[in-house]
PDB file of C-alpha atoms in Angstrom:
ATOM      1  CA  MET A   1      65.617  82.850  38.096  1.00 44.00           C
ATOM      2  CA  ARG A   2      65.281  84.888  34.892  1.00 42.00           C
ATOM      3  CA  SER A   3      68.612  83.231  33.388  1.00 49.00           C
ATOM      4  CA  ASP A   4      66.910  79.910  34.028  1.00 51.00           C
ATOM      5  CA  ILE A   5      63.814  80.801  32.312  1.00 51.00           C
ATOM      6  CA  GLU A   6      65.675  81.995  29.359  1.00 52.00           C
ATOM      7  CA  LEU A   7      67.861  78.795  29.314  1.00 49.00           C
ATOM      8  CA  ARG A   8      64.622  76.711  28.876  1.00 53.00           C
ATOM      9  CA  THR A   9      63.220  79.088  26.449  1.00 56.00           C
ATOM     10  CA  ASN A  10      66.242  78.727  24.306  1.00 63.00           C
ATOM     11  CA  PHE A  11      66.274  74.996  24.509  1.00 63.00           C
ATOM     12  CA  TYR A  12      62.649  75.072  23.170  1.00 63.00           C
ATOM     13  CA  ILE A  13      63.587  77.398  20.473  1.00 69.00           C
ATOM     14  CA  THR A  14      66.636  75.360  19.626  1.00 71.00           C
ATOM     15  CA  ALA A  15      64.893  72.086  19.380  1.00 72.00           C
ATOM     16  CA  VAL A  16      62.552  73.504  17.026  1.00 73.00           C
ATOM     17  CA  SER A  17      65.439  75.357  14.804  1.00 77.00           C
ATOM     18  CA  VAL A  18      67.081  71.602  14.919  1.00 78.00           C
ATOM     19  CA  SER A  19      64.022  69.916  13.501  1.00 76.00           C
ATOM     20  CA  ALA A  20      63.654  72.526  10.807  1.00 79.00           C
ATOM     21  CA  ARG A  21      67.157  71.812   9.674  1.00 81.00           C
ATOM     22  CA  LEU A  22      66.778  68.303   9.691  1.00 81.00           C
ATOM     23  CA  SER A  23      64.272  68.237   6.755  1.00 82.00           C
ATOM     24  CA  THR A  24      67.592  69.108   4.573  1.00 84.00           C
ATOM     25  CA  VAL A  25      69.393  65.999   5.973  1.00 85.00           C
ATOM     26  CA  LEU A  26      66.159  63.843   5.389  1.00 85.00           C
ATOM     27  CA  LYS A  27      66.054  65.304   1.788  1.00 87.00           C
ATOM     28  CA  GLU A  28      69.453  64.370   1.179  1.00 87.00           C
ATOM     29  CA  ALA A  29      69.237  60.906   2.668  1.00 87.00           C
ATOM     30  CA  LYS A  30      66.609  60.188   0.186  1.00 86.00           C
ATOM     31  CA  ASN A  31      68.706  61.535  -2.718  1.00 86.00           C
ATOM     32  CA  ILE A  32      71.443  59.101  -1.526  1.00 85.00           C
ATOM     33  CA  SER A  33      68.787  56.191  -1.481  1.00 86.00           C
ATOM     34  CA  LEU A  34      67.592  57.129  -4.942  1.00 87.00           C
ATOM     35  CA  GLU A  35      71.150  57.065  -6.255  1.00 84.00           C
ATOM     36  CA  ALA A  36      71.756  53.718  -4.712  1.00 84.00           C
ATOM     37  CA  MET A  37      68.808  52.246  -6.360  1.00 87.00           C
ATOM     38  CA  ASN A  38      70.042  53.785  -9.784  1.00 85.00           C
ATOM     39  CA  ALA A  39      73.446  52.133  -9.188  1.00 84.00           C
ATOM     40  CA  LYS A  40      71.998  48.920  -8.255  1.00 85.00           C
ATOM     41  CA  ALA A  41      70.048  49.008 -11.507  1.00 87.00           C
ATOM     42  CA  LEU A  42      73.374  49.771 -13.610  1.00 84.00           C
ATOM     43  CA  VAL A  43      75.069  47.020 -11.699  1.00 84.00           C
ATOM     44  CA  ALA A  44      72.423  44.596 -12.842  1.00 85.00           C
ATOM     45  CA  ARG A  45      72.813  45.654 -16.361  1.00 84.00           C
ATOM     46  CA  ALA A  46      76.504  45.975 -16.556  1.00 81.00           C
ATOM     47  CA  GLY A  47      76.830  42.277 -14.800  1.00 80.00           C
ATOM     48  CA  GLU A  48      80.432  40.974 -14.174  1.00 77.00           C
ATOM     49  CA  ASN A  49      82.025  44.142 -15.648  1.00 73.00           C
ATOM     50  CA  VAL A  50      81.009  46.041 -12.244  1.00 78.00           C
ATOM     51  CA  ARG A  51      80.640  43.410  -9.718  1.00 78.00           C
ATOM     52  CA  THR A  52      83.225  45.260  -7.370  1.00 79.00           C
ATOM     53  CA  PHE A  53      80.551  48.103  -7.403  1.00 80.00           C
ATOM     54  CA  LYS A  54      77.712  45.982  -5.794  1.00 81.00           C
ATOM     55  CA  PRO A  55      79.003  46.250  -2.271  1.00 85.00           C
ATOM     56  CA  ILE A  56      79.377  50.200  -2.501  1.00 84.00           C
ATOM     57  CA  THR A  57      75.590  50.408  -3.484  1.00 85.00           C
ATOM     58  CA  ASP A  58      74.661  48.108  -0.807  1.00 87.00           C
ATOM     59  CA  TYR A  59      76.367  50.637   1.655  1.00 87.00           C
ATOM     60  CA  MET A  60      74.893  53.544   0.021  1.00 85.00           C
ATOM     61  CA  VAL A  61      71.339  51.912   0.805  1.00 87.00           C
ATOM     62  CA  GLU A  62      72.354  51.119   4.311  1.00 88.00           C
ATOM     63  CA  LEU A  63      73.583  54.517   4.813  1.00 87.00           C
ATOM     64  CA  ALA A  64      70.646  56.284   3.430  1.00 87.00           C
ATOM     65  CA  ASN A  65      68.161  53.942   5.522  1.00 87.00           C
ATOM     66  CA  ASP A  66      70.284  54.444   8.813  1.00 88.00           C
ATOM     67  CA  THR A  67      70.397  58.388   8.288  1.00 87.00           C
ATOM     68  CA  ILE A  68      66.618  58.594   7.766  1.00 87.00           C
ATOM     69  CA  ARG A  69      66.105  56.140  10.824  1.00 88.00           C
ATOM     70  CA  LEU A  70      68.621  58.598  12.850  1.00 86.00           C
ATOM     71  CA  VAL A  71      66.752  61.877  11.487  1.00 84.00           C
ATOM     72  CA  GLU A  72      63.456  60.233  12.946  1.00 85.00           C
ATOM     73  CA  GLU A  73      64.912  59.417  16.223  1.00 85.00           C
ATOM     74  CA  ILE A  74      66.295  63.231  16.431  1.00 83.00           C
ATOM     75  CA  ASN A  75      62.841  64.540  15.527  1.00 81.00           C
ATOM     76  CA  ARG A  76      61.495  62.497  18.324  1.00 81.00           C
ATOM     77  CA  GLU A  77      64.157  63.857  20.818  1.00 78.00           C
ATOM     78  CA  SER A  78      63.624  67.285  19.537  1.00 77.00           C
ATOM     79  CA  LEU A  79      59.888  66.957  20.384  1.00 77.00           C
ATOM     80  CA  LEU A  80      60.968  65.716  23.895  1.00 75.00           C
ATOM     81  CA  ILE A  81      63.113  68.543  24.360  1.00 74.00           C
ATOM     82  CA  SER A  82      60.344  70.887  23.511  1.00 72.00           C
ATOM     83  CA  LYS A  83      58.075  69.326  25.743  1.00 73.00           C
ATOM     84  CA  SER A  84      60.691  69.044  28.596  1.00 69.00           C
ATOM     85  CA  SER A  85      61.450  72.795  28.143  1.00 68.00           C
ATOM     86  CA  LEU A  86      57.651  73.846  28.531  1.00 67.00           C
ATOM     87  CA  ILE A  87      57.225  71.471  31.573  1.00 68.00           C
ATOM     88  CA  SER A  88      60.278  72.772  33.150  1.00 66.00           C
ATOM     89  CA  LEU A  89      58.944  76.334  32.547  1.00 65.00           C
ATOM     90  CA  ARG A  90      55.759  75.727  34.178  1.00 68.00           C
ATOM     91  CA  GLY A  91      57.569  73.972  37.124  1.00 63.00           C
ATOM     92  CA  ASN A  92      59.986  77.046  37.476  1.00 67.00           C
ATOM     93  CA  GLU A  93      56.792  79.223  37.537  1.00 68.00           C
ATOM     94  CA  ALA A  94      54.970  76.862  40.189  1.00 66.00           C
ATOM     95  CA  PHE A  95      58.072  76.898  42.353  1.00 63.00           C
ATOM     96  CA  GLY A  96      58.454  80.640  42.061  1.00 68.00           C
ATOM     97  CA  HIS A  97      54.786  81.236  43.072  1.00 65.00           C
ATOM     98  CA  PHE A  98      55.054  78.925  46.074  1.00 63.00           C
ATOM     99  CA  LEU A  99      58.318  80.643  47.162  1.00 67.00           C
ATOM    100  CA  LYS A 100      56.838  84.168  46.929  1.00 73.00           C
ATOM    101  CA  ALA A 101      53.671  82.727  48.982  1.00 65.00           C
ATOM    102  CA  LYS A 102      56.005  81.681  51.495  1.00 65.00           C
ATOM    103  CA  ASN A 103      57.804  84.818  51.804  1.00 70.00           C
ATOM    104  CA  LEU A 104      54.641  86.844  51.970  1.00 67.00           C
ATOM    105  CA  SER A 105      53.175  84.609  54.572  1.00 66.00           C
ATOM    106  CA  LYS A 106      56.168  85.329  56.979  1.00 69.00           C
ATOM    107  CA  GLY A 107      54.569  85.407  60.657  1.00 64.00           C
ATOM    108  CA  ALA A 108      51.263  84.168  59.673  1.00 61.00           C
ATOM    109  CA  LEU A 109      49.439  81.455  61.464  1.00 59.00           C
ATOM    110  CA  TYR A 110      49.677  78.925  58.512  1.00 61.00           C
ATOM    111  CA  GLN A 111      53.094  79.918  57.394  1.00 60.00           C
ATOM    112  CA  ASN A 112      54.551  76.221  57.444  1.00 65.00           C
ATOM    113  CA  SER A 113      51.618  74.762  55.248  1.00 63.00           C
ATOM    114  CA  PHE A 114      53.582  76.214  52.184  1.00 59.00           C
ATOM    115  CA  SER A 115      56.653  74.134  53.186  1.00 66.00           C
ATOM    116  CA  SER A 116      55.475  70.646  51.697  1.00 71.00           C
ATOM    117  CA  ALA A 117      54.298  72.349  48.606  1.00 64.00           C
ATOM    118  CA  LEU A 118      57.538  74.251  48.054  1.00 63.00           C
ATOM    119  CA  LEU A 119      59.645  71.290  48.734  1.00 73.00           C
ATOM    120  CA  ALA A 120      57.446  69.244  46.060  1.00 71.00           C
ATOM    121  CA  ALA A 121      57.844  71.904  43.507  1.00 66.00           C
ATOM    122  CA  GLU A 122      61.441  72.222  43.987  1.00 71.00           C
ATOM    123  CA  LYS A 123      61.740  68.471  43.754  1.00 75.00           C
ATOM    124  CA  ASP A 124      59.835  68.516  40.496  1.00 70.00           C
ATOM    125  CA  LEU A 125      61.820  71.189  39.100  1.00 68.00           C
ATOM    126  CA  GLN A 126      64.881  69.202  39.587  1.00 76.00           C
ATOM    127  CA  THR A 127      63.532  66.261  37.769  1.00 75.00           C
ATOM    128  CA  PHE A 128      62.498  68.481  34.933  1.00 71.00           C
ATOM    129  CA  LYS A 129      65.939  69.894  34.781  1.00 73.00           C
ATOM    130  CA  GLN A 130      67.266  66.242  34.758  1.00 78.00           C
ATOM    131  CA  ASP A 131      65.061  65.178  32.012  1.00 76.00           C
ATOM    132  CA  LEU A 132      65.769  68.050  29.775  1.00 73.00           C
ATOM    133  CA  GLN A 133      69.686  67.555  30.113  1.00 78.00           C
ATOM    134  CA  LYS A 134      69.150  63.852  29.487  1.00 81.00           C
ATOM    135  CA  ASN A 135      67.287  64.757  26.014  1.00 77.00           C
ATOM    136  CA  VAL A 136      69.925  67.287  25.025  1.00 79.00           C
ATOM    137  CA  ARG A 137      72.396  64.457  25.621  1.00 84.00           C
ATOM    138  CA  MET A 138      70.714  62.068  23.420  1.00 85.00           C
ATOM    139  CA  LEU A 139      69.995  64.516  20.775  1.00 83.00           C
ATOM    140  CA  ASN A 140      73.810  65.515  20.725  1.00 86.00           C
ATOM    141  CA  GLU A 141      74.632  61.769  20.541  1.00 89.00           C
ATOM    142  CA  LEU A 142      72.394  61.194  17.676  1.00 86.00           C
ATOM    143  CA  LEU A 143      73.757  64.056  15.723  1.00 87.00           C
ATOM    144  CA  GLU A 144      77.209  63.020  16.364  1.00 90.00           C
ATOM    145  CA  GLU A 145      76.202  59.486  14.942  1.00 89.00           C
ATOM    146  CA  ILE A 146      75.105  60.875  11.563  1.00 88.00           C
ATOM    147  CA  GLU A 147      78.348  62.977  11.419  1.00 89.00           C
ATOM    148  CA  THR A 148      80.534  59.983  12.132  1.00 90.00           C
ATOM    149  CA  ARG A 149      78.786  58.171   9.313  1.00 88.00           C
ATOM    150  CA  MET A 150      78.959  60.810   6.860  1.00 87.00           C
ATOM    151  CA  LEU A 151      82.928  61.164   7.522  1.00 87.00           C
ATOM    152  CA  ALA A 152      83.117  57.225   6.978  1.00 86.00           C
ATOM    153  CA  ALA A 153      81.159  58.101   3.514  1.00 87.00           C
ATOM    154  CA  ASN A 154      84.151  60.205   2.504  1.00 85.00           C
ATOM    155  CA  VAL A 155      86.107  56.968   2.341  1.00 85.00           C
ATOM    156  CA  VAL A 156      83.499  55.265   0.254  1.00 85.00           C
ATOM    157  CA  THR A 157      83.448  58.004  -2.039  1.00 86.00           C
ATOM    158  CA  SER A 158      87.035  57.836  -2.654  1.00 86.00           C
ATOM    159  CA  THR A 159      86.698  54.015  -3.095  1.00 84.00           C
ATOM    160  CA  SER A 160      83.701  54.426  -5.365  1.00 84.00           C
ATOM    161  CA  ARG A 161      85.543  57.005  -7.546  1.00 85.00           C
ATOM    162  CA  LEU A 162      88.352  54.522  -8.154  1.00 84.00           C
ATOM    163  CA  GLU A 163      85.800  51.868  -9.073  1.00 82.00           C
ATOM    164  CA  ALA A 164      83.904  53.950 -11.518  1.00 82.00           C
ATOM    165  CA  ALA A 165      87.335  54.753 -13.175  1.00 83.00           C
ATOM    166  CA  THR A 166      87.584  50.907 -13.911  1.00 80.00           C
ATOM    167  CA  VAL A 167      84.150  50.658 -15.547  1.00 80.00           C
ATOM    168  CA  SER A 168      83.686  50.314 -19.193  1.00 79.00           C
ATOM    169  CA  ASN A 169      83.231  53.431 -21.008  1.00 83.00           C
ATOM    170  CA  LEU A 170      79.568  52.375 -21.614  1.00 82.00           C
ATOM    171  CA  TYR A 171      78.787  52.812 -17.945  1.00 83.00           C
ATOM    172  CA  ARG A 172      81.514  54.907 -16.645  1.00 85.00           C
ATOM    173  CA  ALA A 173      79.758  58.360 -16.972  1.00 87.00           C
ATOM    174  CA  ASN A 174      76.609  56.951 -15.183  1.00 86.00           C
ATOM    175  CA  PHE A 175      78.788  55.495 -12.264  1.00 85.00           C
ATOM    176  CA  GLU A 176      80.861  58.736 -11.822  1.00 88.00           C
ATOM    177  CA  ALA A 177      77.569  60.922 -11.815  1.00 89.00           C
ATOM    178  CA  ILE A 178      76.257  58.722  -9.007  1.00 87.00           C
ATOM    179  CA  VAL A 179      79.373  58.896  -7.074  1.00 87.00           C
ATOM    180  CA  ALA A 180      79.408  62.528  -7.449  1.00 90.00           C
ATOM    181  CA  LYS A 181      75.850  62.853  -6.403  1.00 89.00           C
ATOM    182  CA  PHE A 182      76.658  60.652  -3.519  1.00 88.00           C
ATOM    183  CA  GLU A 183      79.386  62.627  -2.285  1.00 89.00           C
ATOM    184  CA  THR A 184      77.421  66.031  -2.705  1.00 90.00           C
ATOM    185  CA  ALA A 185      74.699  64.634  -0.509  1.00 89.00           C
ATOM    186  CA  ALA A 186      76.870  63.266   2.124  1.00 89.00           C
ATOM    187  CA  LYS A 187      78.700  66.701   2.401  1.00 90.00           C
ATOM    188  CA  ASN A 188      75.422  68.370   2.673  1.00 90.00           C
ATOM    189  CA  ILE A 189      74.192  66.180   5.397  1.00 89.00           C
ATOM    190  CA  ARG A 190      77.398  66.508   7.276  1.00 90.00           C
ATOM    191  CA  ALA A 191      77.439  70.462   6.882  1.00 91.00           C
ATOM    192  CA  THR A 192      73.739  70.641   8.225  1.00 89.00           C
ATOM    193  CA  VAL A 193      74.329  68.297  11.283  1.00 89.00           C
ATOM    194  CA  MET A 194      77.470  70.407  12.192  1.00 89.00           C
ATOM    195  CA  GLU A 195      75.117  73.302  12.072  1.00 88.00           C
ATOM    196  CA  CYS A 196      72.477  71.688  14.179  1.00 85.00           C
ATOM    197  CA  ARG A 197      75.223  70.723  16.778  1.00 85.00           C
ATOM    198  CA  LYS A 198      76.303  74.285  16.958  1.00 84.00           C
ATOM    199  CA  VAL A 199      72.955  75.381  17.377  1.00 80.00           C
ATOM    200  CA  LEU A 200      72.270  72.900  20.052  1.00 76.00           C
ATOM    201  CA  ASN A 201      75.493  73.588  22.086  1.00 76.00           C
ATOM    202  CA  GLY A 202      74.827  77.553  21.754  1.00 69.00           C
ATOM    203  CA  ARG A 203      78.038  78.133  19.638  1.00 50.00           C
TER     204      ARG A 203
END
């Protein structure tokens, strides 16, 4: 039973740890959004010379917004894991108390009166476990989705760098700087998400 309690305690601590790390992801996603806005402004000023860059800026905005949305969902799941862990811990304690009471009442006149309460506590405990496992799976899926998007961002970064190289000298340095910041933000997000997944999976 002790290892079971430790497991739930670890899930609680892990959920809090993941939420704390996600502040970095949120910050970087906002940086991507800011750079996308800067790129859009440059595209508007440069006109036809950089029209091929517009889809890239649209993608950057979409990526930033999706990442922010996913972080919000992850924070909600982390909160649910924290709550599920605490509820499961209490359920574990209740089950232990009922089991102890039943064992102590062996031979007593009302020994069987504990049976229904013990069964109910055991059933609740199983439900709590299932809820906790479901929340952890969902959190893993959300983190994986962000990581997948950041991998896709690598391809866009390569395309962006090629496009920036074709821009007139007047705007090239600005576009190259935006691409570099976008690449850095995407890498930082992916690294943080990978760390979150390691923490979540106990590796």
